[in-house]
Amino acid sequence: MKSGKLLFLLVLSIMLVACSSKDEENKNSDNVDVNKGMVNVEVTLPASFFEDTDMVKLKKEAKEDGVKEVIVNDDGSVTYKMSKSKHKEMLKEMGDTIDTSIKEIEADEDFPSIKKIEHNKSFTEYTIKMDQELYENSSMDGFAFFNLAYQSLYYQLFNGVN
């Protein structure tokens, strides 16, 4: 369950940064960097994710969650070094969260036109089965996909996809 908390904090941090505006010179320092080695995976998150964060507590919680090493870099960014299996577990949890969101969208009476949502294994392609007439007469059904799109983008980020 602790890995769920870490995952939630990481995704929440990314969402907050993604919604904030940055000037052009800071854009390069706000990238998530994923390096997949033979045994370990390193995920580096920008300093802007950690404003007002207790780094001692962050390191402790990450280690308790199975992260091998947490490095606070000179520029304020933080690198998480974890086993490939831990990284895979983190991605699985993100995928499970996406699947839960899909089930909620399909069951939500506020989006009556959405009947079924399917995706590929890497969350890069979706097939959405809808009632066209209900969709055309709805002003909100299209909004159901924004959260799903954000979650899929973050899955890609943490998987090292540009």
JSON list of C-alpha atoms in Angstrom, two decimals:
[
{"chain": "A", "resi": 1, "resn": "MET", "atom": "CA", "xyz": [0.00, 0.00, 0.00]},
{"chain": "A", "resi": 2, "resn": "LYS", "atom": "CA", "xyz": [2.95, 2.32, 0.63]},
{"chain": "A", "resi": 3, "resn": "SER", "atom": "CA", "xyz": [3.95, 2.03, -3.02]},
{"chain": "A", "resi": 4, "resn": "GLY", "atom": "CA", "xyz": [0.50, 3.32, -3.86]},
{"chain": "A", "resi": 5, "resn": "LYS", "atom": "CA", "xyz": [1.15, 6.38, -1.71]},
{"chain": "A", "resi": 6, "resn": "LEU", "atom": "CA", "xyz": [4.50, 7.03, -3.43]},
{"chain": "A", "resi": 7, "resn": "LEU", "atom": "CA", "xyz": [2.90, 6.54, -6.83]},
{"chain": "A", "resi": 8, "resn": "PHE", "atom": "CA", "xyz": [0.06, 8.87, -5.89]},
{"chain": "A", "resi": 9, "resn": "LEU", "atom": "CA", "xyz": [2.50, 11.55, -4.72]},
{"chain": "A", "resi": 10, "resn": "LEU", "atom": "CA", "xyz": [4.59, 11.21, -7.87]},
{"chain": "A", "resi": 11, "resn": "VAL", "atom": "CA", "xyz": [1.58, 11.46, -10.18]},
{"chain": "A", "resi": 12, "resn": "LEU", "atom": "CA", "xyz": [0.09, 14.33, -8.18]},
{"chain": "A", "resi": 13, "resn": "SER", "atom": "CA", "xyz": [3.40, 16.18, -8.34]},
{"chain": "A", "resi": 14, "resn": "ILE", "atom": "CA", "xyz": [3.59, 15.70, -12.08]},
{"chain": "A", "resi": 15, "resn": "MET", "atom": "CA", "xyz": [0.03, 16.90, -12.57]},
{"chain": "A", "resi": 16, "resn": "LEU", "atom": "CA", "xyz": [0.67, 20.03, -10.53]},
{"chain": "A", "resi": 17, "resn": "VAL", "atom": "CA", "xyz": [3.81, 20.85, -12.49]},
{"chain": "A", "resi": 18, "resn": "ALA", "atom": "CA", "xyz": [2.13, 20.09, -15.81]},
{"chain": "A", "resi": 19, "resn": "CYS", "atom": "CA", "xyz": [-0.61, 22.57, -15.01]},
{"chain": "A", "resi": 20, "resn": "SER", "atom": "CA", "xyz": [1.74, 25.38, -14.00]},
{"chain": "A", "resi": 21, "resn": "SER", "atom": "CA", "xyz": [3.26, 27.76, -16.52]},
{"chain": "A", "resi": 22, "resn": "LYS", "atom": "CA", "xyz": [7.03, 27.93, -16.96]},
{"chain": "A", "resi": 23, "resn": "ASP", "atom": "CA", "xyz": [9.18, 30.34, -18.91]},
{"chain": "A", "resi": 24, "resn": "GLU", "atom": "CA", "xyz": [11.19, 28.99, -21.83]},
{"chain": "A", "resi": 25, "resn": "GLU", "atom": "CA", "xyz": [14.51, 28.72, -20.01]},
{"chain": "A", "resi": 26, "resn": "ASN", "atom": "CA", "xyz": [13.06, 26.52, -17.26]},
{"chain": "A", "resi": 27, "resn": "LYS", "atom": "CA", "xyz": [11.37, 24.06, -19.61]},
{"chain": "A", "resi": 28, "resn": "ASN", "atom": "CA", "xyz": [14.48, 21.94, -20.10]},
{"chain": "A", "resi": 29, "resn": "SER", "atom": "CA", "xyz": [14.97, 21.54, -16.35]},
{"chain": "A", "resi": 30, "resn": "ASP", "atom": "CA", "xyz": [11.39, 20.31, -15.87]},
{"chain": "A", "resi": 31, "resn": "ASN", "atom": "CA", "xyz": [11.79, 17.06, -17.73]},
{"chain": "A", "resi": 32, "resn": "VAL", "atom": "CA", "xyz": [11.31, 13.60, -16.27]},
{"chain": "A", "resi": 33, "resn": "ASP", "atom": "CA", "xyz": [14.29, 11.45, -17.19]},
{"chain": "A", "resi": 34, "resn": "VAL", "atom": "CA", "xyz": [14.18, 7.65, -17.17]},
{"chain": "A", "resi": 35, "resn": "ASN", "atom": "CA", "xyz": [17.35, 5.59, -17.64]},
{"chain": "A", "resi": 36, "resn": "LYS", "atom": "CA", "xyz": [16.85, 1.85, -17.90]},
{"chain": "A", "resi": 37, "resn": "GLY", "atom": "CA", "xyz": [20.04, -0.08, -17.12]},
{"chain": "A", "resi": 38, "resn": "MET", "atom": "CA", "xyz": [20.75, -3.77, -17.09]},
{"chain": "A", "resi": 39, "resn": "VAL", "atom": "CA", "xyz": [19.68, -4.21, -13.46]},
{"chain": "A", "resi": 40, "resn": "ASN", "atom": "CA", "xyz": [18.32, -0.86, -12.26]},
{"chain": "A", "resi": 41, "resn": "VAL", "atom": "CA", "xyz": [16.08, 1.94, -13.47]},
{"chain": "A", "resi": 42, "resn": "GLU", "atom": "CA", "xyz": [16.74, 5.56, -12.57]},
{"chain": "A", "resi": 43, "resn": "VAL", "atom": "CA", "xyz": [13.87, 8.05, -12.67]},
{"chain": "A", "resi": 44, "resn": "THR", "atom": "CA", "xyz": [14.85, 11.70, -12.26]},
{"chain": "A", "resi": 45, "resn": "LEU", "atom": "CA", "xyz": [12.13, 14.19, -11.43]},
{"chain": "A", "resi": 46, "resn": "PRO", "atom": "CA", "xyz": [12.69, 17.95, -11.69]},
{"chain": "A", "resi": 47, "resn": "ALA", "atom": "CA", "xyz": [13.21, 20.20, -8.67]},
{"chain": "A", "resi": 48, "resn": "SER", "atom": "CA", "xyz": [9.85, 21.87, -9.27]},
{"chain": "A", "resi": 49, "resn": "PHE", "atom": "CA", "xyz": [8.17, 18.64, -8.13]},
{"chain": "A", "resi": 50, "resn": "PHE", "atom": "CA", "xyz": [9.70, 18.97, -4.68]},
{"chain": "A", "resi": 51, "resn": "GLU", "atom": "CA", "xyz": [9.10, 22.55, -3.62]},
{"chain": "A", "resi": 52, "resn": "ASP", "atom": "CA", "xyz": [8.30, 22.61, 0.12]},
{"chain": "A", "resi": 53, "resn": "THR", "atom": "CA", "xyz": [9.01, 18.88, 0.44]},
{"chain": "A", "resi": 54, "resn": "ASP", "atom": "CA", "xyz": [10.67, 17.36, 3.48]},
{"chain": "A", "resi": 55, "resn": "MET", "atom": "CA", "xyz": [13.50, 15.51, 1.74]},
{"chain": "A", "resi": 56, "resn": "VAL", "atom": "CA", "xyz": [14.35, 13.39, 4.79]},
{"chain": "A", "resi": 57, "resn": "LYS", "atom": "CA", "xyz": [10.77, 12.13, 4.92]},
{"chain": "A", "resi": 58, "resn": "LEU", "atom": "CA", "xyz": [10.69, 11.67, 1.14]},
{"chain": "A", "resi": 59, "resn": "LYS", "atom": "CA", "xyz": [13.86, 9.54, 1.21]},
{"chain": "A", "resi": 60, "resn": "LYS", "atom": "CA", "xyz": [12.60, 7.49, 4.15]},
{"chain": "A", "resi": 61, "resn": "GLU", "atom": "CA", "xyz": [9.23, 6.75, 2.53]},
{"chain": "A", "resi": 62, "resn": "ALA", "atom": "CA", "xyz": [10.82, 5.88, -0.80]},
{"chain": "A", "resi": 63, "resn": "LYS", "atom": "CA", "xyz": [13.26, 3.46, 0.85]},
{"chain": "A", "resi": 64, "resn": "GLU", "atom": "CA", "xyz": [10.42, 1.87, 2.83]},
{"chain": "A", "resi": 65, "resn": "ASP", "atom": "CA", "xyz": [8.64, 1.45, -0.49]},
{"chain": "A", "resi": 66, "resn": "GLY", "atom": "CA", "xyz": [11.54, -0.49, -1.99]},
{"chain": "A", "resi": 67, "resn": "VAL", "atom": "CA", "xyz": [13.44, 2.25, -3.82]},
{"chain": "A", "resi": 68, "resn": "LYS", "atom": "CA", "xyz": [17.16, 1.44, -3.53]},
{"chain": "A", "resi": 69, "resn": "GLU", "atom": "CA", "xyz": [18.47, 4.98, -3.47]},
{"chain": "A", "resi": 70, "resn": "VAL", "atom": "CA", "xyz": [17.13, 8.52, -3.52]},
{"chain": "A", "resi": 71, "resn": "ILE", "atom": "CA", "xyz": [19.60, 11.19, -4.64]},
{"chain": "A", "resi": 72, "resn": "VAL", "atom": "CA", "xyz": [18.94, 14.91, -4.32]},
{"chain": "A", "resi": 73, "resn": "ASN", "atom": "CA", "xyz": [20.93, 16.39, -7.20]},
{"chain": "A", "resi": 74, "resn": "ASP", "atom": "CA", "xyz": [22.73, 19.76, -7.17]},
{"chain": "A", "resi": 75, "resn": "ASP", "atom": "CA", "xyz": [19.98, 21.35, -9.27]},
{"chain": "A", "resi": 76, "resn": "GLY", "atom": "CA", "xyz": [17.31, 20.22, -6.78]},
{"chain": "A", "resi": 77, "resn": "SER", "atom": "CA", "xyz": [16.01, 17.40, -8.95]},
{"chain": "A", "resi": 78, "resn": "VAL", "atom": "CA", "xyz": [15.62, 13.99, -7.33]},
{"chain": "A", "resi": 79, "resn": "THR", "atom": "CA", "xyz": [16.77, 10.69, -8.78]},
{"chain": "A", "resi": 80, "resn": "TYR", "atom": "CA", "xyz": [15.10, 7.49, -7.65]},
{"chain": "A", "resi": 81, "resn": "LYS", "atom": "CA", "xyz": [17.21, 4.39, -8.27]},
{"chain": "A", "resi": 82, "resn": "MET", "atom": "CA", "xyz": [15.18, 1.19, -8.18]},
{"chain": "A", "resi": 83, "resn": "SER", "atom": "CA", "xyz": [15.33, -2.37, -9.39]},
{"chain": "A", "resi": 84, "resn": "LYS", "atom": "CA", "xyz": [13.76, -3.19, -12.71]},
{"chain": "A", "resi": 85, "resn": "SER", "atom": "CA", "xyz": [11.17, -5.25, -10.84]},
{"chain": "A", "resi": 86, "resn": "LYS", "atom": "CA", "xyz": [10.27, -2.25, -8.64]},
{"chain": "A", "resi": 87, "resn": "HIS", "atom": "CA", "xyz": [9.93, -0.05, -11.74]},
{"chain": "A", "resi": 88, "resn": "LYS", "atom": "CA", "xyz": [7.77, -2.70, -13.36]},
{"chain": "A", "resi": 89, "resn": "GLU", "atom": "CA", "xyz": [5.63, -2.83, -10.20]},
{"chain": "A", "resi": 90, "resn": "MET", "atom": "CA", "xyz": [5.24, 0.96, -10.27]},
{"chain": "A", "resi": 91, "resn": "LEU", "atom": "CA", "xyz": [4.14, 0.85, -13.92]},
{"chain": "A", "resi": 92, "resn": "LYS", "atom": "CA", "xyz": [1.71, -1.97, -13.13]},
{"chain": "A", "resi": 93, "resn": "GLU", "atom": "CA", "xyz": [0.16, 0.16, -10.37]},
{"chain": "A", "resi": 94, "resn": "MET", "atom": "CA", "xyz": [-0.17, 3.06, -12.80]},
{"chain": "A", "resi": 95, "resn": "GLY", "atom": "CA", "xyz": [-1.78, 0.72, -15.33]},
{"chain": "A", "resi": 96, "resn": "ASP", "atom": "CA", "xyz": [-4.16, -0.59, -12.67]},
{"chain": "A", "resi": 97, "resn": "THR", "atom": "CA", "xyz": [-5.13, 3.00, -11.85]},
{"chain": "A", "resi": 98, "resn": "ILE", "atom": "CA", "xyz": [-5.86, 3.64, -15.54]},
{"chain": "A", "resi": 99, "resn": "ASP", "atom": "CA", "xyz": [-7.97, 0.47, -15.71]},
{"chain": "A", "resi": 100, "resn": "THR", "atom": "CA", "xyz": [-9.91, 1.58, -12.63]},
{"chain": "A", "resi": 101, "resn": "SER", "atom": "CA", "xyz": [-10.53, 4.98, -14.22]},
{"chain": "A", "resi": 102, "resn": "ILE", "atom": "CA", "xyz": [-11.80, 3.28, -17.36]},
{"chain": "A", "resi": 103, "resn": "LYS", "atom": "CA", "xyz": [-14.26, 1.17, -15.35]},
{"chain": "A", "resi": 104, "resn": "GLU", "atom": "CA", "xyz": [-15.45, 4.28, -13.54]},
{"chain": "A", "resi": 105, "resn": "ILE", "atom": "CA", "xyz": [-15.98, 6.16, -16.81]},
{"chain": "A", "resi": 106, "resn": "GLU", "atom": "CA", "xyz": [-17.87, 3.22, -18.32]},
{"chain": "A", "resi": 107, "resn": "ALA", "atom": "CA", "xyz": [-20.13, 3.00, -15.24]},
{"chain": "A", "resi": 108, "resn": "ASP", "atom": "CA", "xyz": [-20.61, 6.76, -14.77]},
{"chain": "A", "resi": 109, "resn": "GLU", "atom": "CA", "xyz": [-24.16, 7.83, -15.56]},
{"chain": "A", "resi": 110, "resn": "ASP", "atom": "CA", "xyz": [-22.85, 11.33, -16.34]},
{"chain": "A", "resi": 111, "resn": "PHE", "atom": "CA", "xyz": [-21.29, 9.90, -19.52]},
{"chain": "A", "resi": 112, "resn": "PRO", "atom": "CA", "xyz": [-24.14, 7.83, -21.02]},
{"chain": "A", "resi": 113, "resn": "SER", "atom": "CA", "xyz": [-22.71, 7.66, -24.54]},
{"chain": "A", "resi": 114, "resn": "ILE", "atom": "CA", "xyz": [-19.54, 5.81, -23.47]},
{"chain": "A", "resi": 115, "resn": "LYS", "atom": "CA", "xyz": [-20.17, 2.09, -23.67]},
{"chain": "A", "resi": 116, "resn": "LYS", "atom": "CA", "xyz": [-16.73, 0.42, -23.69]},
{"chain": "A", "resi": 117, "resn": "ILE", "atom": "CA", "xyz": [-13.09, 1.57, -23.57]},
{"chain": "A", "resi": 118, "resn": "GLU", "atom": "CA", "xyz": [-10.29, -0.76, -24.63]},
{"chain": "A", "resi": 119, "resn": "HIS", "atom": "CA", "xyz": [-6.54, -0.10, -24.80]},
{"chain": "A", "resi": 120, "resn": "ASN", "atom": "CA", "xyz": [-3.32, -1.72, -25.87]},
{"chain": "A", "resi": 121, "resn": "LYS", "atom": "CA", "xyz": [-0.77, -3.01, -23.34]},
{"chain": "A", "resi": 122, "resn": "SER", "atom": "CA", "xyz": [1.31, 0.18, -23.35]},
{"chain": "A", "resi": 123, "resn": "PHE", "atom": "CA", "xyz": [-1.63, 2.60, -23.04]},
{"chain": "A", "resi": 124, "resn": "THR", "atom": "CA", "xyz": [-0.76, 4.32, -26.31]},
{"chain": "A", "resi": 125, "resn": "GLU", "atom": "CA", "xyz": [-3.88, 3.38, -28.26]},
{"chain": "A", "resi": 126, "resn": "TYR", "atom": "CA", "xyz": [-7.52, 3.36, -27.20]},
{"chain": "A", "resi": 127, "resn": "THR", "atom": "CA", "xyz": [-10.68, 2.10, -28.83]},
{"chain": "A", "resi": 128, "resn": "ILE", "atom": "CA", "xyz": [-13.79, 3.78, -27.50]},
{"chain": "A", "resi": 129, "resn": "LYS", "atom": "CA", "xyz": [-17.21, 2.35, -28.30]},
{"chain": "A", "resi": 130, "resn": "MET", "atom": "CA", "xyz": [-19.92, 4.96, -27.99]},
{"chain": "A", "resi": 131, "resn": "ASP", "atom": "CA", "xyz": [-23.54, 5.63, -28.74]},
{"chain": "A", "resi": 132, "resn": "GLN", "atom": "CA", "xyz": [-23.11, 8.29, -31.45]},
{"chain": "A", "resi": 133, "resn": "GLU", "atom": "CA", "xyz": [-26.50, 9.89, -30.97]},
{"chain": "A", "resi": 134, "resn": "LEU", "atom": "CA", "xyz": [-26.04, 10.23, -27.20]},
{"chain": "A", "resi": 135, "resn": "TYR", "atom": "CA", "xyz": [-22.53, 11.60, -27.74]},
{"chain": "A", "resi": 136, "resn": "GLU", "atom": "CA", "xyz": [-23.68, 14.21, -30.25]},
{"chain": "A", "resi": 137, "resn": "ASN", "atom": "CA", "xyz": [-26.37, 15.38, -27.82]},
{"chain": "A", "resi": 138, "resn": "SER", "atom": "CA", "xyz": [-24.01, 15.57, -24.86]},
{"chain": "A", "resi": 139, "resn": "SER", "atom": "CA", "xyz": [-21.89, 18.52, -23.86]},
{"chain": "A", "resi": 140, "resn": "MET", "atom": "CA", "xyz": [-19.79, 16.64, -21.27]},
{"chain": "A", "resi": 141, "resn": "ASP", "atom": "CA", "xyz": [-18.94, 13.15, -22.50]},
{"chain": "A", "resi": 142, "resn": "GLY", "atom": "CA", "xyz": [-15.77, 14.27, -24.25]},
{"chain": "A", "resi": 143, "resn": "PHE", "atom": "CA", "xyz": [-14.39, 15.55, -20.95]},
{"chain": "A", "resi": 144, "resn": "ALA", "atom": "CA", "xyz": [-14.29, 12.01, -19.58]},
{"chain": "A", "resi": 145, "resn": "PHE", "atom": "CA", "xyz": [-11.13, 11.39, -21.57]},
{"chain": "A", "resi": 146, "resn": "PHE", "atom": "CA", "xyz": [-8.98, 14.23, -20.21]},
{"chain": "A", "resi": 147, "resn": "ASN", "atom": "CA", "xyz": [-8.09, 12.41, -16.98]},
{"chain": "A", "resi": 148, "resn": "LEU", "atom": "CA", "xyz": [-7.52, 9.21, -18.91]},
{"chain": "A", "resi": 149, "resn": "ALA", "atom": "CA", "xyz": [-5.21, 11.03, -21.33]},
{"chain": "A", "resi": 150, "resn": "TYR", "atom": "CA", "xyz": [-3.18, 12.56, -18.47]},
{"chain": "A", "resi": 151, "resn": "GLN", "atom": "CA", "xyz": [-2.81, 9.21, -16.75]},
{"chain": "A", "resi": 152, "resn": "SER", "atom": "CA", "xyz": [-1.67, 7.60, -19.99]},
{"chain": "A", "resi": 153, "resn": "LEU", "atom": "CA", "xyz": [0.85, 10.38, -20.63]},
{"chain": "A", "resi": 154, "resn": "TYR", "atom": "CA", "xyz": [2.34, 9.94, -17.17]},
{"chain": "A", "resi": 155, "resn": "TYR", "atom": "CA", "xyz": [2.52, 6.20, -17.68]},
{"chain": "A", "resi": 156, "resn": "GLN", "atom": "CA", "xyz": [4.55, 6.90, -20.82]},
{"chain": "A", "resi": 157, "resn": "LEU", "atom": "CA", "xyz": [6.78, 9.39, -18.99]},
{"chain": "A", "resi": 158, "resn": "PHE", "atom": "CA", "xyz": [7.64, 6.90, -16.26]},
{"chain": "A", "resi": 159, "resn": "ASN", "atom": "CA", "xyz": [8.17, 4.21, -18.85]},
{"chain": "A", "resi": 160, "resn": "GLY", "atom": "CA", "xyz": [10.82, 6.37, -20.51]},
{"chain": "A", "resi": 161, "resn": "VAL", "atom": "CA", "xyz": [8.87, 7.18, -23.67]},
{"chain": "A", "resi": 162, "resn": "ASN", "atom": "CA", "xyz": [9.52, 10.66, -25.09]}
]
